[in-house]
PDB file of C-alpha atoms in Angstrom:
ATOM      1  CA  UNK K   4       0.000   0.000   0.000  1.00 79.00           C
ATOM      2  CA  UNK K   5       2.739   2.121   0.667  1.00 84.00           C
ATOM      3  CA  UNK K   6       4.275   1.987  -2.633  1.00 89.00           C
ATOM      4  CA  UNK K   7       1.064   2.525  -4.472  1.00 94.00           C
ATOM      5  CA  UNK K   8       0.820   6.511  -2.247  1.00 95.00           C
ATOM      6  CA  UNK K   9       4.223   6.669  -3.426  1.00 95.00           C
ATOM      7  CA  UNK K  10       3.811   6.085  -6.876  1.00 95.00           C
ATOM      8  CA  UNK K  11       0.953   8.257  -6.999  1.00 96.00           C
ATOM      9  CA  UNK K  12       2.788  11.080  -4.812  1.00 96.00           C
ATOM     10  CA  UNK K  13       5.586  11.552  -6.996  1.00 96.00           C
ATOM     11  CA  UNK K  14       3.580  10.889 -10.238  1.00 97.00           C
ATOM     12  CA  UNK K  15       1.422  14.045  -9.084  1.00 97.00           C
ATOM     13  CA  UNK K  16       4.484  16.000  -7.948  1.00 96.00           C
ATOM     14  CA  UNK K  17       6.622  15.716 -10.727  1.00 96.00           C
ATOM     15  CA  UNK K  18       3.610  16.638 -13.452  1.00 97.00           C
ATOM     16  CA  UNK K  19       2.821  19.483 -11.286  1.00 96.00           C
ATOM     17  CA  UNK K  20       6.473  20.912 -11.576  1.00 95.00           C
ATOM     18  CA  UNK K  21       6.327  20.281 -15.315  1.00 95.00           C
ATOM     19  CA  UNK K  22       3.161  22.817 -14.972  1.00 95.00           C
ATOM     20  CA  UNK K  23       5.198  25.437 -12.950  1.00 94.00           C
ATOM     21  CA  UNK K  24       8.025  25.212 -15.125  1.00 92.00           C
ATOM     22  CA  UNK K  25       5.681  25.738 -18.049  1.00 92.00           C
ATOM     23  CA  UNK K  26       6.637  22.423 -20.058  1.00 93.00           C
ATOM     24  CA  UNK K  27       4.253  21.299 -23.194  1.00 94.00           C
ATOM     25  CA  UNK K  28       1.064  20.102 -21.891  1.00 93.00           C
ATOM     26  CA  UNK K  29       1.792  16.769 -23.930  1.00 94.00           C
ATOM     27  CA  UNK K  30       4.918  16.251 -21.769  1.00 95.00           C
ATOM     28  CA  UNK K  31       3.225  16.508 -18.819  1.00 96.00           C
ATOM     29  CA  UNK K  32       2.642  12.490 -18.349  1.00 97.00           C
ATOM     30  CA  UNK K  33       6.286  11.989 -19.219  1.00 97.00           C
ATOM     31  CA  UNK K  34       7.611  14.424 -16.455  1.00 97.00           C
ATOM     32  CA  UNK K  35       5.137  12.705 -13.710  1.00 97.00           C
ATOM     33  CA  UNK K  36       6.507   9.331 -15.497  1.00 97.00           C
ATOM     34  CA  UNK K  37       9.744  10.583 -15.172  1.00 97.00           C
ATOM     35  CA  UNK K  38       9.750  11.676 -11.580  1.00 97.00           C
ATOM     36  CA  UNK K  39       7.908   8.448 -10.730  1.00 97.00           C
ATOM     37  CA  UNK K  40      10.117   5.971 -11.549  1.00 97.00           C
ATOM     38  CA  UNK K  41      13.246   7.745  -9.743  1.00 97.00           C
ATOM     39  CA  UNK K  42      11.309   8.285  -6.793  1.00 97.00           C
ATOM     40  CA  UNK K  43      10.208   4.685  -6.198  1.00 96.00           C
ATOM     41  CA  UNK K  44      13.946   3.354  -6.961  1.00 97.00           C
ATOM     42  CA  UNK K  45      15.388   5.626  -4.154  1.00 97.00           C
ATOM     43  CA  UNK K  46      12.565   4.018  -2.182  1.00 96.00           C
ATOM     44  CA  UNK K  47      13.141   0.932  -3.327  1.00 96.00           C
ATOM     45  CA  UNK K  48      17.050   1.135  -2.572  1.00 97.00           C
ATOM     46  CA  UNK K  49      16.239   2.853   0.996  1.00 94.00           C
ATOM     47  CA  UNK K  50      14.421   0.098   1.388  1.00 94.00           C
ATOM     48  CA  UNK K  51      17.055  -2.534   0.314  1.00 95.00           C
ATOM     49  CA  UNK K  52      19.127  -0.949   3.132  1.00 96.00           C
ATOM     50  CA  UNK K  53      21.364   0.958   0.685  1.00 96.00           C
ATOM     51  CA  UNK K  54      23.058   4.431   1.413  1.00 96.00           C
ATOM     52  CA  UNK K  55      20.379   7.066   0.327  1.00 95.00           C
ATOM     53  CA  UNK K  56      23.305   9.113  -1.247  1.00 96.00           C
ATOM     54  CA  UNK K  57      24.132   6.035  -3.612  1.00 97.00           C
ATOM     55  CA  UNK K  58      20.061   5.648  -3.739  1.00 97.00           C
ATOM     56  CA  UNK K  59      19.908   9.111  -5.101  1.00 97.00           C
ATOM     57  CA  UNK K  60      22.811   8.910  -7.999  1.00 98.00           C
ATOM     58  CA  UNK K  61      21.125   5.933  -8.982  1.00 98.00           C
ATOM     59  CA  UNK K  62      17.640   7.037  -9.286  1.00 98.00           C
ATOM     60  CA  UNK K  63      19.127  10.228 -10.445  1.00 98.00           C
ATOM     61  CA  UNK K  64      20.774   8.555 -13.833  1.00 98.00           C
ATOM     62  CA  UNK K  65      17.945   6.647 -14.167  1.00 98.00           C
ATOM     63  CA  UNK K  66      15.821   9.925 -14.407  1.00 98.00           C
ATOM     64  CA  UNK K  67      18.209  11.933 -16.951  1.00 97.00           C
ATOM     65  CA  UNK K  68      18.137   8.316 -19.143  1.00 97.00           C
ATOM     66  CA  UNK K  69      14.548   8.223 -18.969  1.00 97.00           C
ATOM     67  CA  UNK K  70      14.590  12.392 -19.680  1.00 97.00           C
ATOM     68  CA  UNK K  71      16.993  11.333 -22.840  1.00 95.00           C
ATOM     69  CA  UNK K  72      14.805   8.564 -23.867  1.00 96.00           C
ATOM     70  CA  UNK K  73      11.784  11.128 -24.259  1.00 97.00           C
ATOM     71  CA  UNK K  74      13.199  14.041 -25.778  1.00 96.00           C
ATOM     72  CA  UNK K  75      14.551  11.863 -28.550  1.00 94.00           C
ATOM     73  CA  UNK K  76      10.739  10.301 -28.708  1.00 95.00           C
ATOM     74  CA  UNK K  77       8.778  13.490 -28.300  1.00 94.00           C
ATOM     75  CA  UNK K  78      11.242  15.802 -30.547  1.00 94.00           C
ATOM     76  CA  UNK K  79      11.604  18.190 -26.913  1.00 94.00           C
ATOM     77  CA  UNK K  80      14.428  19.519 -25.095  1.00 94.00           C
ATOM     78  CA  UNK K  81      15.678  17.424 -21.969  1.00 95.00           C
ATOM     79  CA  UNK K  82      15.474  19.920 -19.739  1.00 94.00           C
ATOM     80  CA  UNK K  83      11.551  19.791 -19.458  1.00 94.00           C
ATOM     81  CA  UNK K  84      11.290  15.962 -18.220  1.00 96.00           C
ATOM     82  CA  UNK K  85      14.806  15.738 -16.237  1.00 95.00           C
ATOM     83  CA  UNK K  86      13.734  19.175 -14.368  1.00 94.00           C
ATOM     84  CA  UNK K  87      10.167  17.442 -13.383  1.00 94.00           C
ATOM     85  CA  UNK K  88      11.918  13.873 -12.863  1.00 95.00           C
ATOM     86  CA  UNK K  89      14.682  15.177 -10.399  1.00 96.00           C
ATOM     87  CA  UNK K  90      12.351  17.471  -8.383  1.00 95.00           C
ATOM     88  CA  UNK K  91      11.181  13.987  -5.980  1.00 95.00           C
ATOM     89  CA  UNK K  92      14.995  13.619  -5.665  1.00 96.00           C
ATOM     90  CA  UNK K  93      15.572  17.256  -4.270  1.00 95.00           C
ATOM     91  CA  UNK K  94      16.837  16.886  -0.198  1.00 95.00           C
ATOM     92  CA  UNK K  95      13.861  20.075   0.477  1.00 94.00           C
ATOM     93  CA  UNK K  96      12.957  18.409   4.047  1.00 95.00           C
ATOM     94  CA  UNK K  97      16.628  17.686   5.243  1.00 95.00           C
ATOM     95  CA  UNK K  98      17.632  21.701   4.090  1.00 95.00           C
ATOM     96  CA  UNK K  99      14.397  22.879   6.244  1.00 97.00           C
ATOM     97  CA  UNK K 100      15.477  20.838   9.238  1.00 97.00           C
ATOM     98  CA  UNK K 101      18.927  21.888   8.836  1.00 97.00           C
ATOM     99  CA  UNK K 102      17.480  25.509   8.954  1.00 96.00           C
ATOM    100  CA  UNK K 103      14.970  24.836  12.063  1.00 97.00           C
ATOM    101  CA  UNK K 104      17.709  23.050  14.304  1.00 97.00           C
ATOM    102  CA  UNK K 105      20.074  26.256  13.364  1.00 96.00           C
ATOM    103  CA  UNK K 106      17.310  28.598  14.801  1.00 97.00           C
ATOM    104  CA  UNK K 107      17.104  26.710  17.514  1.00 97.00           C
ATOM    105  CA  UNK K 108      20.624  26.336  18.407  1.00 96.00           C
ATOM    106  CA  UNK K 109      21.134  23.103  17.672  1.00 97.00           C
ATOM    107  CA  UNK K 110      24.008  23.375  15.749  1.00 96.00           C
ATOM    108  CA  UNK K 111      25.741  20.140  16.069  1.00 96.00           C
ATOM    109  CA  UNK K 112      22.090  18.682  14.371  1.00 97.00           C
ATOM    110  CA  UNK K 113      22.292  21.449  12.365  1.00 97.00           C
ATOM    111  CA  UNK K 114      25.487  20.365  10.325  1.00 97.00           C
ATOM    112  CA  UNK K 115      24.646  17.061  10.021  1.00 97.00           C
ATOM    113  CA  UNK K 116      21.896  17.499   8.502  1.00 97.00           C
ATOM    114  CA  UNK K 117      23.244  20.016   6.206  1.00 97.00           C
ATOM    115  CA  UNK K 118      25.806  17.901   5.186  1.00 97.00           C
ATOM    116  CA  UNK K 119      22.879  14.949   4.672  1.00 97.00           C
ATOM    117  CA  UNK K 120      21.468  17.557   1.972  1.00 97.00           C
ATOM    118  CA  UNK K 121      24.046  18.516   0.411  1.00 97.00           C
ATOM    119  CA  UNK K 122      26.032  15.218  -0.052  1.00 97.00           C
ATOM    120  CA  UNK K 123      22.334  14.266  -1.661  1.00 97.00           C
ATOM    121  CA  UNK K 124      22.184  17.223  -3.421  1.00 97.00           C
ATOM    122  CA  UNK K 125      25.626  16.342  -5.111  1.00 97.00           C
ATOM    123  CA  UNK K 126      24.665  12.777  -5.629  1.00 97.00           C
ATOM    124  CA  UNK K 127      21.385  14.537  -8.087  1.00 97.00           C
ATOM    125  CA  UNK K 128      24.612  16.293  -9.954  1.00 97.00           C
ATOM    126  CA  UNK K 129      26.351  13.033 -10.110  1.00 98.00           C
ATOM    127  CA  UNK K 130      23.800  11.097 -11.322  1.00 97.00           C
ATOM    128  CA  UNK K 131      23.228  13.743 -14.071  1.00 96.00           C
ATOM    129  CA  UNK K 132      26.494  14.098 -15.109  1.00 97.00           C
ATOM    130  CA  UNK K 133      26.564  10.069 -15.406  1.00 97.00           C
ATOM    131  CA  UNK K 134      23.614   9.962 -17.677  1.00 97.00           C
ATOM    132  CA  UNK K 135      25.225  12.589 -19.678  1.00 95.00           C
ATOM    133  CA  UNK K 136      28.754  10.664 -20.257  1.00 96.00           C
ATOM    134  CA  UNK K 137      26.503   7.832 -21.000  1.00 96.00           C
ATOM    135  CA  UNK K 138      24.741   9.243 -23.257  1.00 93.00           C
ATOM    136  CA  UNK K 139      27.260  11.042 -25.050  1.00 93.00           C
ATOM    137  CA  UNK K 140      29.462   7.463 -25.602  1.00 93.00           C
ATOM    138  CA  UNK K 141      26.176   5.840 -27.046  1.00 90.00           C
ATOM    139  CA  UNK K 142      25.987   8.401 -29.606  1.00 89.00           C
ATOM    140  CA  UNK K 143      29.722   7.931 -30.394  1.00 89.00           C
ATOM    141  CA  UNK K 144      29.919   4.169 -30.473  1.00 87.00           C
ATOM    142  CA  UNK K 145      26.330   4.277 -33.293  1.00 82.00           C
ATOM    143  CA  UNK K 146      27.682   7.110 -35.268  1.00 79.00           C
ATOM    144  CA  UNK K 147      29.269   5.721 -38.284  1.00 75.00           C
ATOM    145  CA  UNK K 148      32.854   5.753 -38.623  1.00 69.00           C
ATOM    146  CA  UNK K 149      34.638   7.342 -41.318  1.00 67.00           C
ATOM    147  CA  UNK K 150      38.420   6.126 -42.892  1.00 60.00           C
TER     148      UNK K 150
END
């Protein structure tokens, strides 16, 4: 059951992004799709027991590849499904509690919980920048070579 809230969460979540950030209104499915399937394999992983900084590069590349996969399909720049995909990813909870504990002098909490954010905030850039290498030696390797 709680997968199924999840799934439905993120699906809502990421499409509603896609709507602030003005993307097509046919792209809309694909950003919630997007955003979807990253969020439920950082679940998954958390889940699984694994690191939720490693959770988040993974779920992260998966995102951007999925991003790739439909601006290639739907003749549309990247930008408007990786944006809406990543947004689940974003560490906006761990940055606010970072925030509260500072105000209320709780620093040692405080830093470790801004570190928390921003190692997962790097992890998002990381699993971007993946993707892109990726997808930059697929396009290499099926280009035809000339002599």
């Amino acid at each position: 059951m709680m997968y199924i809230q999840q799934i439905i969460t993120s699906f809502i979540a990421s499409a509603a992004f896609g709507m602030i950030f003005n993307a097509p209104r046919k792209a809309l499915v694909q950003c919630g799709f997007a955003g979807m399937v990253g969020w439920i394999l950082y679940i998954w992983f958390q889940n699984m027991g694994m690191n939720p900084v490693a959770a988040t590069v993974i779920a992260a590349f998966v995102v951007t590849m999925i991003s790739y996969f439909f601006a290639k399909k739907y003749k549309t720049p990247i930008i408007v499904f990786s944006v809406s995909g990543i947004i689940p990813l974003v560490p906006g909870g761990l940055a606010y509690d970072a925030l509260r504990h500072v105000a209320q002098n709780q620093y040692d909490l405080a830093v470790q919980l801004g570190a928390r954010a921003f190692m997962i905030s790097g992890a998002i850039a990381l699993g971007l920048l993946l993707a892109e290498v990726t997808n930059q030696v697929i396009k290499k390797a099926a280009l035809p070579r000339k002599l």
